[in-house]
mmCIF file of C-alpha atoms and ligand atoms in Angstrom:
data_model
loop_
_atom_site.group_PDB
_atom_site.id
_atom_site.type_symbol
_atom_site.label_atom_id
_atom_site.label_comp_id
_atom_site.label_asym_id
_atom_site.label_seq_id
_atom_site.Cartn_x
_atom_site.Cartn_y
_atom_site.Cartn_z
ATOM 1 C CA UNK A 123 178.508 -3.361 286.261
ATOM 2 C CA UNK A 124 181.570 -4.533 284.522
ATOM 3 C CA UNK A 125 183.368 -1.158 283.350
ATOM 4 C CA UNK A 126 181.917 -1.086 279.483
ATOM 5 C CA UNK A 127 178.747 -1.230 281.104
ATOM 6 C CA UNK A 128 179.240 1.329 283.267
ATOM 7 C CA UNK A 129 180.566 3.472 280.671
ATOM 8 C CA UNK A 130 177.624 2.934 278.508
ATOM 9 C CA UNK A 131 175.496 3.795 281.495
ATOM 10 C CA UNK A 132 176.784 6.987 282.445
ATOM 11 C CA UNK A 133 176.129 9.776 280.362
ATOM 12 C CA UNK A 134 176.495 13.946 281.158
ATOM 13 C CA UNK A 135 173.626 14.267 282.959
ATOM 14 C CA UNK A 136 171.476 17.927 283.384
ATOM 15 C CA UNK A 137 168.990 17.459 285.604
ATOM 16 C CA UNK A 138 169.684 16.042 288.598
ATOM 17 C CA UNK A 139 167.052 14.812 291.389
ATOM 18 C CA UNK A 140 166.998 15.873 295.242
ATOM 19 C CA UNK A 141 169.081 13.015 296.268
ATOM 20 C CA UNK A 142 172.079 13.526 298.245
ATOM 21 C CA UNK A 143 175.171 11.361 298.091
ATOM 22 C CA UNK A 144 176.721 9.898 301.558
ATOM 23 C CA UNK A 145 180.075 11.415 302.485
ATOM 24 C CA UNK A 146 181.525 7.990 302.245
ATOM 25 C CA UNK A 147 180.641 7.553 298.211
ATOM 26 C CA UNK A 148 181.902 11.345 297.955
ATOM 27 C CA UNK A 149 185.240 10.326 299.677
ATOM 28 C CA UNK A 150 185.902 7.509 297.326
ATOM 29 C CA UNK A 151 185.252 9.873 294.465
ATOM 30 C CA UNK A 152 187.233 12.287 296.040
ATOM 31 C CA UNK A 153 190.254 9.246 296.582
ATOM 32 C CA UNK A 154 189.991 7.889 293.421
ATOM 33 C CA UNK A 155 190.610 11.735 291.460
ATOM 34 C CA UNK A 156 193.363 11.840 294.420
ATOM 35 C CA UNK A 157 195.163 8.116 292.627
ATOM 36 C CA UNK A 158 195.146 10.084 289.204
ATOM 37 C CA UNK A 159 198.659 9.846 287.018
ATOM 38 C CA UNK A 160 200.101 13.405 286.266
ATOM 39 C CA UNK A 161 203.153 13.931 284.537
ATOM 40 C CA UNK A 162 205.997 13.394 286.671
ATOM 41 C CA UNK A 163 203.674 12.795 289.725
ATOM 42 C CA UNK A 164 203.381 16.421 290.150
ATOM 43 C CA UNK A 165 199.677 16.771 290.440
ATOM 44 C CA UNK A 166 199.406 20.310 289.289
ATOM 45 C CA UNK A 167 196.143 21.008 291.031
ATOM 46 C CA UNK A 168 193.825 21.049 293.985
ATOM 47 C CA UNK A 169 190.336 19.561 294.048
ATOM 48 C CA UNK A 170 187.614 21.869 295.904
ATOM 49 C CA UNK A 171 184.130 19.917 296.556
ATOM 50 C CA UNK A 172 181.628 22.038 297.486
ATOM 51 C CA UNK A 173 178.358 20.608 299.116
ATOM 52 C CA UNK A 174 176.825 24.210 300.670
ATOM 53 C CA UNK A 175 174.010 24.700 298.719
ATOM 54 C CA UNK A 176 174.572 28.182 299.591
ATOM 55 C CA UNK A 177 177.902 28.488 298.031
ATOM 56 C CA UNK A 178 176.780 26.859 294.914
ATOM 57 C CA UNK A 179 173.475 29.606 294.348
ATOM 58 C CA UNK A 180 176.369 31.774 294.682
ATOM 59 C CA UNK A 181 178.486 29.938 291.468
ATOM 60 C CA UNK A 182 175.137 29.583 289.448
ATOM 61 C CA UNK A 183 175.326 33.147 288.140
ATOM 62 C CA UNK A 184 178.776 32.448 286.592
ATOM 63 C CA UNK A 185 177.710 28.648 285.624
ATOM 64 C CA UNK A 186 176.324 29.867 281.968
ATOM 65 C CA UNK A 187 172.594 29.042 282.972
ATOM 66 C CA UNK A 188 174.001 25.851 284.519
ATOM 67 C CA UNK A 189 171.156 24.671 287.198
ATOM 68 C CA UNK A 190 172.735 21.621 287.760
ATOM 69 C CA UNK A 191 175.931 23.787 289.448
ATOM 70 C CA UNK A 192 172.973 24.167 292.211
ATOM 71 C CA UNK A 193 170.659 21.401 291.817
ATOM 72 C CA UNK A 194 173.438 17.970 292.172
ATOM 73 C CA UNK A 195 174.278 16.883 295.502
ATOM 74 C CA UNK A 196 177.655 17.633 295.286
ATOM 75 C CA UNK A 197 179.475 20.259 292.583
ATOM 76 C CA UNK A 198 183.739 19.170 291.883
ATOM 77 C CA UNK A 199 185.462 21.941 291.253
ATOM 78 C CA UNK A 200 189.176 21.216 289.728
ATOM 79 C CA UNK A 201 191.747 24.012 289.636
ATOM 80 C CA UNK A 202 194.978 24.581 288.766
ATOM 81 C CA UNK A 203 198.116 25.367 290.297
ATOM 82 C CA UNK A 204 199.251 29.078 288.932
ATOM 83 C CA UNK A 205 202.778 28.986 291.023
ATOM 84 C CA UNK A 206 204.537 25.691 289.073
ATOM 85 C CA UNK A 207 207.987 27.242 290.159
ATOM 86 C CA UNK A 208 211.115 25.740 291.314
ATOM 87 C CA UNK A 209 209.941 25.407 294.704
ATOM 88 C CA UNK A 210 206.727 23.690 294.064
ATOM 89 C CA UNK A 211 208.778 21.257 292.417
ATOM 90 C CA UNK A 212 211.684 21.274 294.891
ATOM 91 C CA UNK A 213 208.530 20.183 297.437
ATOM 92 C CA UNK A 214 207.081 17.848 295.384
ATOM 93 C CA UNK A 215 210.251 15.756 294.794
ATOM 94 C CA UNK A 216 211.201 15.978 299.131
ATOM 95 C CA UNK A 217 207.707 14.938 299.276
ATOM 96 C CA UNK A 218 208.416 11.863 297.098
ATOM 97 C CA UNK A 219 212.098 11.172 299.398
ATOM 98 C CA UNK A 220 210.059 11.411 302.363
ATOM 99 C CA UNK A 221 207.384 9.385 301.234
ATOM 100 C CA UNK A 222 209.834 6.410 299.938
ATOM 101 C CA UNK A 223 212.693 6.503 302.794
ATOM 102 C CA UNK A 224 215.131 7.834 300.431
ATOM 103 C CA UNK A 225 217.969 9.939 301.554
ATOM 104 C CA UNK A 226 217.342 14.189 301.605
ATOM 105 C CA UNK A 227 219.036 14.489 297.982
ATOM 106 C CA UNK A 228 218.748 11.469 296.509
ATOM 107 C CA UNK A 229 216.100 13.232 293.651
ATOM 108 C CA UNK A 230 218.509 15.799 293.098
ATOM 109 C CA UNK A 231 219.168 14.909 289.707
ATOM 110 C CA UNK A 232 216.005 14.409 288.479
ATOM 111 C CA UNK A 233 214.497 17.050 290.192
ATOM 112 C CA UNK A 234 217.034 19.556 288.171
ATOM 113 C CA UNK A 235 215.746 17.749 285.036
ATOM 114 C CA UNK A 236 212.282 18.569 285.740
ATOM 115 C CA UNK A 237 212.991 22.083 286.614
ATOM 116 C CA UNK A 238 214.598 22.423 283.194
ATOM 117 C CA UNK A 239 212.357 20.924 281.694
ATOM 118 C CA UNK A 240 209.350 22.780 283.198
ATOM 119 C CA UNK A 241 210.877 26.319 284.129
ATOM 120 C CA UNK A 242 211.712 26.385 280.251
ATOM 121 C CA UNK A 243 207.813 26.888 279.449
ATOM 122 C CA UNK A 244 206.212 29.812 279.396
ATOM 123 C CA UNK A 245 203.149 30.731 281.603
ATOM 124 C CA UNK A 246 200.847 29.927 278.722
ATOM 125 C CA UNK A 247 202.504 26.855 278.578
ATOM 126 C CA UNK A 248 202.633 26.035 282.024
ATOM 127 C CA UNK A 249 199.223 26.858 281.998
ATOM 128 C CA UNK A 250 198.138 24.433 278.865
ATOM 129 C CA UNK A 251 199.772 21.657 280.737
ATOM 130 C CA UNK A 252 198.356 22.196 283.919
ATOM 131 C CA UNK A 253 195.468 21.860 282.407
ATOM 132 C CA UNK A 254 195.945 18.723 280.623
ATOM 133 C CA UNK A 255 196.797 16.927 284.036
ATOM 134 C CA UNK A 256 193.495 18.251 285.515
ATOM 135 C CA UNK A 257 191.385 16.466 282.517
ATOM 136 C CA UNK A 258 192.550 13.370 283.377
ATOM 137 C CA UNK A 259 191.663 13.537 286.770
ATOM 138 C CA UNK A 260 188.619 14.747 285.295
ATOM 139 C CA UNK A 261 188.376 11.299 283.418
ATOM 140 C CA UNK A 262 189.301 9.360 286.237
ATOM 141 C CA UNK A 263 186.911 10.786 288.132
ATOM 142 C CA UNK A 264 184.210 10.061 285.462
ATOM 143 C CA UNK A 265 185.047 6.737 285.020
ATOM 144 C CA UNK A 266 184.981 5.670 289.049
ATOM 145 C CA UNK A 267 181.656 7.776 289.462
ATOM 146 C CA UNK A 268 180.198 5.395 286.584
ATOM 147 C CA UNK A 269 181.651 2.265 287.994
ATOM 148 C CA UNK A 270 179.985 3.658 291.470
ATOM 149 C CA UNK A 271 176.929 4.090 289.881
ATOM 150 C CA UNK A 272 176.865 7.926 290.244
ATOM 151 C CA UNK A 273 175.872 10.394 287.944
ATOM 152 C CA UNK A 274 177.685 13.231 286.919
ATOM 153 C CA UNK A 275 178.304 16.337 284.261
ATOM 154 C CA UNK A 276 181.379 17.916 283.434
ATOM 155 C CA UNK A 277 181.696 21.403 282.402
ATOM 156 C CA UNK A 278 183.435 23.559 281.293
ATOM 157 C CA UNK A 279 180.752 26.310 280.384
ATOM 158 C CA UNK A 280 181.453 28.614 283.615
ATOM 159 C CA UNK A 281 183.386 31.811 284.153
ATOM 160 C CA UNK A 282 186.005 31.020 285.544
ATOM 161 C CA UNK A 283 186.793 34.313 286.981
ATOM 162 C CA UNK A 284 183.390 34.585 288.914
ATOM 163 C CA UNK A 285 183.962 31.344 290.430
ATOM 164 C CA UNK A 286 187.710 32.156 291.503
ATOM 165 C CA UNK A 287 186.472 34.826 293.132
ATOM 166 C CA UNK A 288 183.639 33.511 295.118
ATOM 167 C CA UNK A 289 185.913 30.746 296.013
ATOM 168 C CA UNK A 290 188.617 32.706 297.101
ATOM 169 C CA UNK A 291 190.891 30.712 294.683
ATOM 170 C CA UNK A 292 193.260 32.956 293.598
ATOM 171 C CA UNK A 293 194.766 33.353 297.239
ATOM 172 C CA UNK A 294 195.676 29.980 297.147
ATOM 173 C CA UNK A 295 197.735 30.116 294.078
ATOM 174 C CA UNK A 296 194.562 28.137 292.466
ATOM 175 C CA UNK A 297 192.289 28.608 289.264
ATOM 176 C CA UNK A 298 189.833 27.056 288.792
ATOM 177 C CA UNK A 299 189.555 24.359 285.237
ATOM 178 C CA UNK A 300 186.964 22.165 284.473
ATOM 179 C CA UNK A 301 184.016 21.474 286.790
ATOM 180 C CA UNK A 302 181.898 18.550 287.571
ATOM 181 C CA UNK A 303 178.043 18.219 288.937
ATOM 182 C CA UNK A 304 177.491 14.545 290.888
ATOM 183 C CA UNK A 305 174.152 13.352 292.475
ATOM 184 C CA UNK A 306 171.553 11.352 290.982
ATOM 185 C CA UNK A 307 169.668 11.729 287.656
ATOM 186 C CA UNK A 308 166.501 13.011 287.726
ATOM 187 C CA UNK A 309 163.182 10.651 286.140
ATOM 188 C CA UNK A 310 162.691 13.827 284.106
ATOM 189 C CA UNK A 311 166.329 14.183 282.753
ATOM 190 C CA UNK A 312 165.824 14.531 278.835
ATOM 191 C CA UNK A 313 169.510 13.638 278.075
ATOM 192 C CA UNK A 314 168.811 10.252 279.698
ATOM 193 C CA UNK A 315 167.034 9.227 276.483
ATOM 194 C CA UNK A 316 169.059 10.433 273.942
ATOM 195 C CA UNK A 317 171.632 7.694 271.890
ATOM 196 C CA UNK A 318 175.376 7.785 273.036
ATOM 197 C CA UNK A 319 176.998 9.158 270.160
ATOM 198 C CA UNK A 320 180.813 8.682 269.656
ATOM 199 C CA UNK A 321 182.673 7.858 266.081
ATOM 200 C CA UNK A 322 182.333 4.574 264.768
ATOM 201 C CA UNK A 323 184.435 1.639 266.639
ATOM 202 C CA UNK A 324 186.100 1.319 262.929
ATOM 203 C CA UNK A 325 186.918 5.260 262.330
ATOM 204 C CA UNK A 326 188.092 5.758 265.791
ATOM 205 C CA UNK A 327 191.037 3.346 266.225
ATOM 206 C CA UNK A 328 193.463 2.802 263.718
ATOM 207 C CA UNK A 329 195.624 -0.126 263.589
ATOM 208 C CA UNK A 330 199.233 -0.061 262.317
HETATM 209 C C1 LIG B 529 185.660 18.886 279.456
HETATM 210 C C2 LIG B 529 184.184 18.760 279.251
HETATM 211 C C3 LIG B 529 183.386 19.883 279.359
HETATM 212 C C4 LIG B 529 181.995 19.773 279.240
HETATM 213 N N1 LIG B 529 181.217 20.891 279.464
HETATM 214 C C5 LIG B 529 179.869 20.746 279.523
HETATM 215 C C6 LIG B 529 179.062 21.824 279.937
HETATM 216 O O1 LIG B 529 179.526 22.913 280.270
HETATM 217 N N2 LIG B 529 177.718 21.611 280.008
HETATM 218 C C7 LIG B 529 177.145 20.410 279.699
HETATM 219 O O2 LIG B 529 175.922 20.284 279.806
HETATM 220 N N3 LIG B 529 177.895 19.366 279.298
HETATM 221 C C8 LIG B 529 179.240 19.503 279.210
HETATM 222 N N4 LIG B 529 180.027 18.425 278.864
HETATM 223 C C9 LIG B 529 179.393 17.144 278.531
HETATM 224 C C10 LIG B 529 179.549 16.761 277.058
HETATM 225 O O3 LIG B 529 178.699 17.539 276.275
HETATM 226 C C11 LIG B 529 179.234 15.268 276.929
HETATM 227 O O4 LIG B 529 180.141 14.538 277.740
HETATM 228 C C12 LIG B 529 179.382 14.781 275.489
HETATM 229 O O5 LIG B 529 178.392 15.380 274.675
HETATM 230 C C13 LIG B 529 179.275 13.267 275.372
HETATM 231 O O6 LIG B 529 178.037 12.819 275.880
HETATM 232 P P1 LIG B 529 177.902 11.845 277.129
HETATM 233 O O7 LIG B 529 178.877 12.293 278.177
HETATM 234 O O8 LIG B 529 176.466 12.047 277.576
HETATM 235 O O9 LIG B 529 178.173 10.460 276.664
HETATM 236 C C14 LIG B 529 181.404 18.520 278.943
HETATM 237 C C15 LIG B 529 182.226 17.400 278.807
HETATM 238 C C16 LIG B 529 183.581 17.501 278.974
HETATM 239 C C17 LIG B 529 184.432 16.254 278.892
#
């Protein structure tokens, strides 16, 4: 499928059938959310996939009526870092030394410019942006399950507390953001048939 194709292909699916996805389409999934931009590379969050069907009867109660949380192969969950401090960013920009052979240091500079930049928010803000970064990992991830031919929902419509808790997120400085089913739509699916509806190619870009 070339990628418009996929795009038109994929939709947010809500019934999913009983077929499983092999851990080696669920590791490129898993690789190509990894490759997602974030500002400053500093990938504000932490993706948990859970495949325990036991796990995920436990989420369904805090899924909003969600069956699909229990029915997909495998449920995404994104969450967010809650500790953006100066020392997640102090690691982050080693990290990047290490990673590139540069000298202990050489980031010092810009690393101080992040910090001032970022320490200035508050934890609202912190919060909102966090969030932004997750939703495009959320989009990549959409995109290269389409292009894979896998189906998928995002959601939103969970409690997030409930599934912090069950998921023990909170100890790991975590919360959890945006959520995403993957498996295989059902032959039963009822959103399969309804028209992809987005704002008219002329109304939606404008150019200047
Ligand atoms: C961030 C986000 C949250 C969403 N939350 C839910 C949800 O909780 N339940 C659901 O059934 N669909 C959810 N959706 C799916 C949207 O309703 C769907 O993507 C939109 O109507 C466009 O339709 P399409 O994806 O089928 O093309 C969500 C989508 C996004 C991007």
């Amino acid at each position: 499928m070339s990628i418009l194709e996929a795009l038109n292909w994929r939709y947010a699916v809500r019934e999913f059938s009983d077929r499983k996805l092999s851990d080696d389409v669920i590791a490129a999934l898993v690789e190509a959310t990894r490759l997602s931009p974030s500002a400053y590379g500093l990938q504000p969050y932490k993706l948990l996939v859970i495949k325990s069907a036991e796990v995920r009867a436990k989420l369904l109660p805090f899924a909003m009526g969600q069956n699909k949380v229990r029915e997909c192969s495998h449920l995404f969950v994104l969450a967010r870092n809650t500790n953006i401090d100066a020392q997640f960013i102090e690691q982050h920009f080693t990290h990047v030394e290490n990673e590139r052979g540069l000298k202990p240091g050489a980031l010092a500079g810009f690393t101080q410019h992040v910090k001032d930049v970022m320490l200035s928010l508050s934890t609202e803000e912190l919060a909102h942006w966090a969030e932004k970064q997750v939703h495009i990992a959320l989009g990549n991830l959409l995109t290269a399950a389409a292009i894979k031919g896998v189906d998928a929902c995002p959601m939103a419509g969970f409690e997030n507390q409930g599934f912090d808790g069950i998921l023990g997120l909170s100890e790991l400085g975590l919360r959890s953001s945006v959520i995403c089913a993957l498996g295989e739509r059902a032959d039963t699916d009822a959103s399969a048939a309804e028209r992809k509806v987005r704002l008219p190619s002329a109304e939606f870009s404008l150019e200047i």
